Amino acid sequence: NAGVTQTPKFQVLKTGQSMTLQCAQDMNHEYMSWYRQDPGMGLRLIHYSVGAGITDQGEVPNGYNVSRSTTEDFPLRLLSAAPSQTSVYFCASSYSRGAETQYFGPGTRLLVL
Amino acid sequence: AQSVTQPDIHITVSEGASLELRCNYSYGATPYLFWYVQSPGQGLQLLLKYFSGDTLVQGIKGFEAEFKRSQSSFNLRKPSVHWSDAAEYFCAVVRGNKLVFGAGTILRVKS
């Protein structure tokens, strides 16, 4: 199993540009989530999904969209990038429908100029 | 409302010394508690978790943690630290369908 994979590893955007961060898992996990990590703030939940077709907002959802059309994939879309979205983004998944025992991807480092 | 507090931003210990990283949570129900470790430039790796039962849980890499309901704490311990333990450590608690993280503690190991 590849586990949780994320692409790209690093991205530079200009303010106002849009992009999609990809996340995929091959463990048939129901629960998937997106976090952003900023210094001194730990990881904050952006959006999560408890199964295909079901998504919900986390702690910091503004400026981000998600969809879950398949069990395997959970892309995160930045609609109009802002410098405040400069961060490291982590995708995670869990075998249950809850947030327990999540497995994390390697992260995507995003810089918005 | 802050759910997880890690009071120490940085901790420095000597190699071979014991380690305790503090974590306090605020959540009314029986909590699901976790410790994750993140090496520089890497993702997060699960060290250990507590759901129920024995309040002393063993994890990977020689770490253990003790759940104390009366103190709302879930402190991480290791009897003898190795240089490779230098990393950032995160405590987390499940709140509903969400995992809430503390701000993290950066561990430095001096030789």
mmCIF file of C-alpha atoms in Angstrom:
data_model
loop_
_atom_site.group_PDB
_atom_site.id
_atom_site.type_symbol
_atom_site.label_atom_id
_atom_site.label_comp_id
_atom_site.label_asym_id
_atom_site.label_seq_id
_atom_site.Cartn_x
_atom_site.Cartn_y
_atom_site.Cartn_z
ATOM 1 C CA ASN A 1 0.000 0.000 0.000
ATOM 2 C CA ALA A 2 1.178 3.492 -0.818
ATOM 3 C CA GLY A 3 -0.829 4.856 2.140
ATOM 4 C CA VAL A 4 -1.810 8.523 1.854
ATOM 5 C CA THR A 5 -0.230 10.364 -1.062
ATOM 6 C CA GLN A 6 -0.261 14.092 -1.757
ATOM 7 C CA THR A 7 0.690 16.081 -4.824
ATOM 8 C CA PRO A 8 2.380 18.400 -5.410
ATOM 9 C CA LYS A 9 5.058 18.477 -2.711
ATOM 10 C CA PHE A 10 5.695 22.159 -3.201
ATOM 11 C CA GLN A 11 3.832 24.913 -5.027
ATOM 12 C CA VAL A 12 4.231 28.645 -5.520
ATOM 13 C CA LEU A 13 1.152 30.661 -6.430
ATOM 14 C CA LYS A 14 0.428 34.291 -7.085
ATOM 15 C CA THR A 15 -2.344 36.027 -5.197
ATOM 16 C CA GLY A 16 -5.672 35.353 -6.872
ATOM 17 C CA GLN A 17 -4.663 32.159 -8.617
ATOM 18 C CA SER A 18 -6.562 28.957 -8.017
ATOM 19 C CA MET A 19 -5.234 25.455 -7.625
ATOM 20 C CA THR A 20 -6.102 21.983 -6.417
ATOM 21 C CA LEU A 21 -4.101 19.986 -3.904
ATOM 22 C CA GLN A 22 -4.474 16.302 -4.556
ATOM 23 C CA CYS A 23 -4.873 13.628 -1.899
ATOM 24 C CA ALA A 24 -5.373 9.922 -2.439
ATOM 25 C CA GLN A 25 -5.384 6.849 -0.226
ATOM 26 C CA ASP A 26 -5.401 3.180 -1.137
ATOM 27 C CA MET A 27 -6.485 1.778 2.224
ATOM 28 C CA ASN A 28 -10.239 1.965 1.577
ATOM 29 C CA HIS A 29 -10.589 4.438 4.418
ATOM 30 C CA GLU A 30 -13.934 6.106 4.920
ATOM 31 C CA TYR A 31 -12.738 9.212 6.745
ATOM 32 C CA MET A 32 -10.469 11.763 5.088
ATOM 33 C CA SER A 33 -9.437 15.191 6.200
ATOM 34 C CA TRP A 34 -7.363 18.245 5.334
ATOM 35 C CA TYR A 35 -5.293 20.238 7.807
ATOM 36 C CA ARG A 36 -3.058 23.235 7.573
ATOM 37 C CA GLN A 37 -0.010 23.625 9.757
ATOM 38 C CA ASP A 38 1.324 27.008 10.758
ATOM 39 C CA PRO A 39 4.140 27.702 13.237
ATOM 40 C CA GLY A 40 2.973 27.771 16.840
ATOM 41 C CA MET A 41 -0.594 26.796 15.946
ATOM 42 C CA GLY A 42 -0.402 23.058 15.513
ATOM 43 C CA LEU A 43 -2.621 21.553 12.853
ATOM 44 C CA ARG A 44 -6.016 23.043 12.157
ATOM 45 C CA LEU A 45 -8.780 21.161 10.394
ATOM 46 C CA ILE A 46 -9.986 22.693 7.128
ATOM 47 C CA HIS A 47 -12.525 20.173 5.829
ATOM 48 C CA TYR A 48 -13.287 16.537 6.361
ATOM 49 C CA SER A 49 -15.329 13.744 4.825
ATOM 50 C CA VAL A 50 -16.877 10.678 6.440
ATOM 51 C CA GLY A 51 -17.463 8.938 3.137
ATOM 52 C CA ALA A 52 -17.952 9.417 -0.579
ATOM 53 C CA GLY A 53 -20.390 12.241 -1.251
ATOM 54 C CA ILE A 54 -20.251 13.590 2.310
ATOM 55 C CA THR A 55 -18.121 16.561 3.354
ATOM 56 C CA ASP A 56 -18.203 19.013 6.225
ATOM 57 C CA GLN A 57 -16.344 22.056 7.434
ATOM 58 C CA GLY A 58 -13.622 22.073 10.002
ATOM 59 C CA GLU A 59 -12.132 24.888 12.012
ATOM 60 C CA VAL A 60 -10.758 27.035 9.157
ATOM 61 C CA PRO A 61 -12.779 26.341 5.973
ATOM 62 C CA ASN A 62 -12.898 29.827 4.433
ATOM 63 C CA GLY A 63 -11.206 30.062 1.045
ATOM 64 C CA TYR A 64 -11.182 26.305 0.495
ATOM 65 C CA ASN A 65 -13.498 23.856 -1.241
ATOM 66 C CA VAL A 66 -13.578 20.075 -1.167
ATOM 67 C CA SER A 67 -15.504 17.264 -2.798
ATOM 68 C CA ARG A 68 -15.444 13.494 -2.333
ATOM 69 C CA SER A 69 -16.640 11.696 -5.433
ATOM 70 C CA THR A 70 -14.730 8.482 -4.670
ATOM 71 C CA THR A 71 -13.515 6.755 -1.513
ATOM 72 C CA GLU A 72 -9.906 7.105 -2.638
ATOM 73 C CA ASP A 73 -9.631 10.804 -3.496
ATOM 74 C CA PHE A 74 -10.201 13.991 -1.526
ATOM 75 C CA PRO A 75 -8.927 17.070 -3.388
ATOM 76 C CA LEU A 76 -8.655 20.477 -1.750
ATOM 77 C CA ARG A 77 -9.327 23.514 -3.928
ATOM 78 C CA LEU A 78 -8.075 27.002 -3.275
ATOM 79 C CA LEU A 79 -10.496 29.298 -5.049
ATOM 80 C CA SER A 80 -8.471 32.530 -5.043
ATOM 81 C CA ALA A 81 -5.167 32.168 -3.255
ATOM 82 C CA ALA A 82 -4.182 34.728 -0.634
ATOM 83 C CA PRO A 83 -0.841 35.174 1.183
ATOM 84 C CA SER A 84 -2.606 34.066 4.398
ATOM 85 C CA GLN A 85 -2.959 30.637 2.816
ATOM 86 C CA THR A 86 0.802 30.157 2.786
ATOM 87 C CA SER A 87 1.156 27.042 4.876
ATOM 88 C CA VAL A 88 1.910 23.339 4.898
ATOM 89 C CA TYR A 89 -1.124 21.241 4.069
ATOM 90 C CA PHE A 90 -1.627 17.700 5.276
ATOM 91 C CA CYS A 91 -4.166 15.172 4.176
ATOM 92 C CA ALA A 92 -5.097 12.286 6.467
ATOM 93 C CA SER A 93 -7.392 9.283 6.456
ATOM 94 C CA SER A 94 -8.907 6.903 8.977
ATOM 95 C CA TYR A 95 -10.413 3.456 8.577
ATOM 96 C CA SER A 96 -13.474 4.308 10.636
ATOM 97 C CA ARG A 97 -16.094 6.935 9.940
ATOM 98 C CA GLY A 98 -14.677 8.951 12.790
ATOM 99 C CA ALA A 99 -11.537 10.927 13.306
ATOM 100 C CA GLU A 100 -9.691 8.246 15.255
ATOM 101 C CA THR A 101 -6.280 6.905 14.329
ATOM 102 C CA GLN A 102 -5.604 9.020 11.283
ATOM 103 C CA TYR A 103 -2.753 8.321 8.895
ATOM 104 C CA PHE A 104 -1.090 11.383 7.428
ATOM 105 C CA GLY A 105 0.350 12.129 4.039
ATOM 106 C CA PRO A 106 3.765 13.755 3.568
ATOM 107 C CA GLY A 107 2.347 17.255 3.109
ATOM 108 C CA THR A 108 2.239 19.978 0.473
ATOM 109 C CA ARG A 109 4.154 23.170 1.110
ATOM 110 C CA LEU A 110 2.339 26.140 -0.434
ATOM 111 C CA LEU A 111 3.728 29.630 -0.860
ATOM 112 C CA VAL A 112 1.386 32.409 -2.016
ATOM 113 C CA LEU A 113 3.091 35.573 -3.186
ATOM 114 C CA ALA B 1 -12.836 26.712 23.109
ATOM 115 C CA GLN B 2 -9.291 25.418 23.405
ATOM 116 C CA SER B 3 -9.484 21.634 23.595
ATOM 117 C CA VAL B 4 -5.827 20.725 23.900
ATOM 118 C CA THR B 5 -3.063 22.627 25.644
ATOM 119 C CA GLN B 6 0.610 21.849 25.421
ATOM 120 C CA PRO B 7 2.167 24.276 27.904
ATOM 121 C CA ASP B 8 5.760 23.882 26.721
ATOM 122 C CA ILE B 9 6.666 25.296 23.321
ATOM 123 C CA HIS B 10 10.279 24.094 23.532
ATOM 124 C CA ILE B 11 11.988 21.526 25.720
ATOM 125 C CA THR B 12 15.680 20.663 25.747
ATOM 126 C CA VAL B 13 16.952 17.478 27.358
ATOM 127 C CA SER B 14 20.296 15.743 27.406
ATOM 128 C CA GLU B 15 20.693 12.485 25.560
ATOM 129 C CA GLY B 16 19.999 9.635 27.969
ATOM 130 C CA ALA B 17 17.872 11.766 30.278
ATOM 131 C CA SER B 18 14.201 11.136 30.904
ATOM 132 C CA LEU B 19 11.505 13.095 29.152
ATOM 133 C CA GLU B 20 7.985 14.199 29.984
ATOM 134 C CA LEU B 21 5.867 16.273 27.610
ATOM 135 C CA ARG B 22 2.713 17.732 29.032
ATOM 136 C CA CYS B 23 -0.754 17.717 27.512
ATOM 137 C CA ASN B 24 -4.009 18.923 29.032
ATOM 138 C CA TYR B 25 -7.389 18.590 27.375
ATOM 139 C CA SER B 26 -10.806 20.050 27.957
ATOM 140 C CA TYR B 27 -13.588 17.755 26.859
ATOM 141 C CA GLY B 28 -16.511 16.483 28.876
ATOM 142 C CA ALA B 29 -16.912 12.973 27.523
ATOM 143 C CA THR B 30 -14.406 10.156 27.763
ATOM 144 C CA PRO B 31 -11.754 11.395 25.405
ATOM 145 C CA TYR B 32 -9.933 9.653 22.610
ATOM 146 C CA LEU B 33 -6.361 10.925 23.003
ATOM 147 C CA PHE B 34 -3.335 10.728 20.750
ATOM 148 C CA TRP B 35 0.315 11.663 20.554
ATOM 149 C CA TYR B 36 1.899 12.258 17.160
ATOM 150 C CA VAL B 37 5.507 13.017 16.280
ATOM 151 C CA GLN B 38 6.748 15.064 13.339
ATOM 152 C CA SER B 39 10.362 15.029 12.248
ATOM 153 C CA PRO B 40 11.572 18.091 10.311
ATOM 154 C CA GLY B 41 10.051 18.256 6.836
ATOM 155 C CA GLN B 42 8.004 15.117 7.394
ATOM 156 C CA GLY B 43 4.408 14.166 7.974
ATOM 157 C CA LEU B 44 2.965 13.089 11.290
ATOM 158 C CA GLN B 45 3.479 9.643 12.740
ATOM 159 C CA LEU B 46 1.232 8.179 15.416
ATOM 160 C CA LEU B 47 3.139 7.369 18.609
ATOM 161 C CA LEU B 48 0.299 6.057 20.743
ATOM 162 C CA LYS B 49 -3.385 6.425 21.497
ATOM 163 C CA TYR B 50 -5.812 6.058 24.387
ATOM 164 C CA PHE B 51 -9.440 5.077 23.931
ATOM 165 C CA SER B 52 -10.315 3.275 27.159
ATOM 166 C CA GLY B 53 -9.052 0.700 29.631
ATOM 167 C CA ASP B 54 -5.555 0.769 31.116
ATOM 168 C CA THR B 55 -4.597 4.370 31.699
ATOM 169 C CA LEU B 56 -0.924 3.715 30.938
ATOM 170 C CA VAL B 57 -0.469 3.130 27.231
ATOM 171 C CA GLN B 58 2.643 1.994 25.448
ATOM 172 C CA GLY B 59 3.613 3.302 22.069
ATOM 173 C CA ILE B 60 6.317 2.986 19.480
ATOM 174 C CA LYS B 61 9.949 4.049 19.918
ATOM 175 C CA GLY B 62 9.834 3.420 23.679
ATOM 176 C CA PHE B 63 7.266 6.105 24.462
ATOM 177 C CA GLU B 64 4.414 5.768 26.929
ATOM 178 C CA ALA B 65 1.649 8.064 28.101
ATOM 179 C CA GLU B 66 -0.599 8.138 31.135
ATOM 180 C CA PHE B 67 -4.202 9.263 31.089
ATOM 181 C CA LYS B 68 -5.251 11.017 34.298
ATOM 182 C CA ARG B 69 -8.905 11.970 34.248
ATOM 183 C CA SER B 70 -8.718 13.891 37.531
ATOM 184 C CA GLN B 71 -6.060 16.180 36.047
ATOM 185 C CA SER B 72 -7.389 16.165 32.468
ATOM 186 C CA SER B 73 -3.907 15.226 31.364
ATOM 187 C CA PHE B 74 -2.261 12.833 28.944
ATOM 188 C CA ASN B 75 1.458 13.310 29.418
ATOM 189 C CA LEU B 76 4.014 11.619 27.189
ATOM 190 C CA ARG B 77 7.095 10.041 28.748
ATOM 191 C CA LYS B 78 10.281 8.299 27.748
ATOM 192 C CA PRO B 79 12.835 7.010 30.255
ATOM 193 C CA SER B 80 15.924 7.653 28.137
ATOM 194 C CA VAL B 81 15.953 10.067 25.206
ATOM 195 C CA HIS B 82 17.976 9.412 22.053
ATOM 196 C CA TRP B 83 19.264 12.093 19.695
ATOM 197 C CA SER B 84 16.883 10.767 17.037
ATOM 198 C CA ASP B 85 13.918 11.751 19.238
ATOM 199 C CA ALA B 86 14.483 15.415 18.392
ATOM 200 C CA ALA B 87 11.248 16.422 16.668
ATOM 201 C CA GLU B 88 7.972 18.201 17.279
ATOM 202 C CA TYR B 89 5.350 16.389 19.313
ATOM 203 C CA PHE B 90 1.620 16.952 19.090
ATOM 204 C CA CYS B 91 -1.103 15.917 21.461
ATOM 205 C CA ALA B 92 -4.594 15.577 19.983
ATOM 206 C CA VAL B 93 -8.128 14.760 21.085
ATOM 207 C CA VAL B 94 -11.154 13.638 19.107
ATOM 208 C CA ARG B 95 -14.058 16.042 19.379
ATOM 209 C CA GLY B 96 -17.092 14.670 17.576
ATOM 210 C CA ASN B 97 -15.926 13.959 14.046
ATOM 211 C CA LYS B 98 -12.832 16.114 14.339
ATOM 212 C CA LEU B 99 -9.305 15.689 15.590
ATOM 213 C CA VAL B 100 -8.149 18.749 17.520
ATOM 214 C CA PHE B 101 -4.431 19.307 17.960
ATOM 215 C CA GLY B 102 -2.387 21.155 20.518
ATOM 216 C CA ALA B 103 0.131 23.731 19.346
ATOM 217 C CA GLY B 104 3.007 21.278 19.667
ATOM 218 C CA THR B 105 6.192 20.949 21.709
ATOM 219 C CA ILE B 106 9.572 21.077 20.011
ATOM 220 C CA LEU B 107 12.048 18.686 21.598
ATOM 221 C CA ARG B 108 15.730 19.405 21.333
ATOM 222 C CA VAL B 109 18.249 16.787 22.433
ATOM 223 C CA LYS B 110 21.727 17.870 23.459
ATOM 224 C CA SER B 111 24.668 15.513 23.481
#
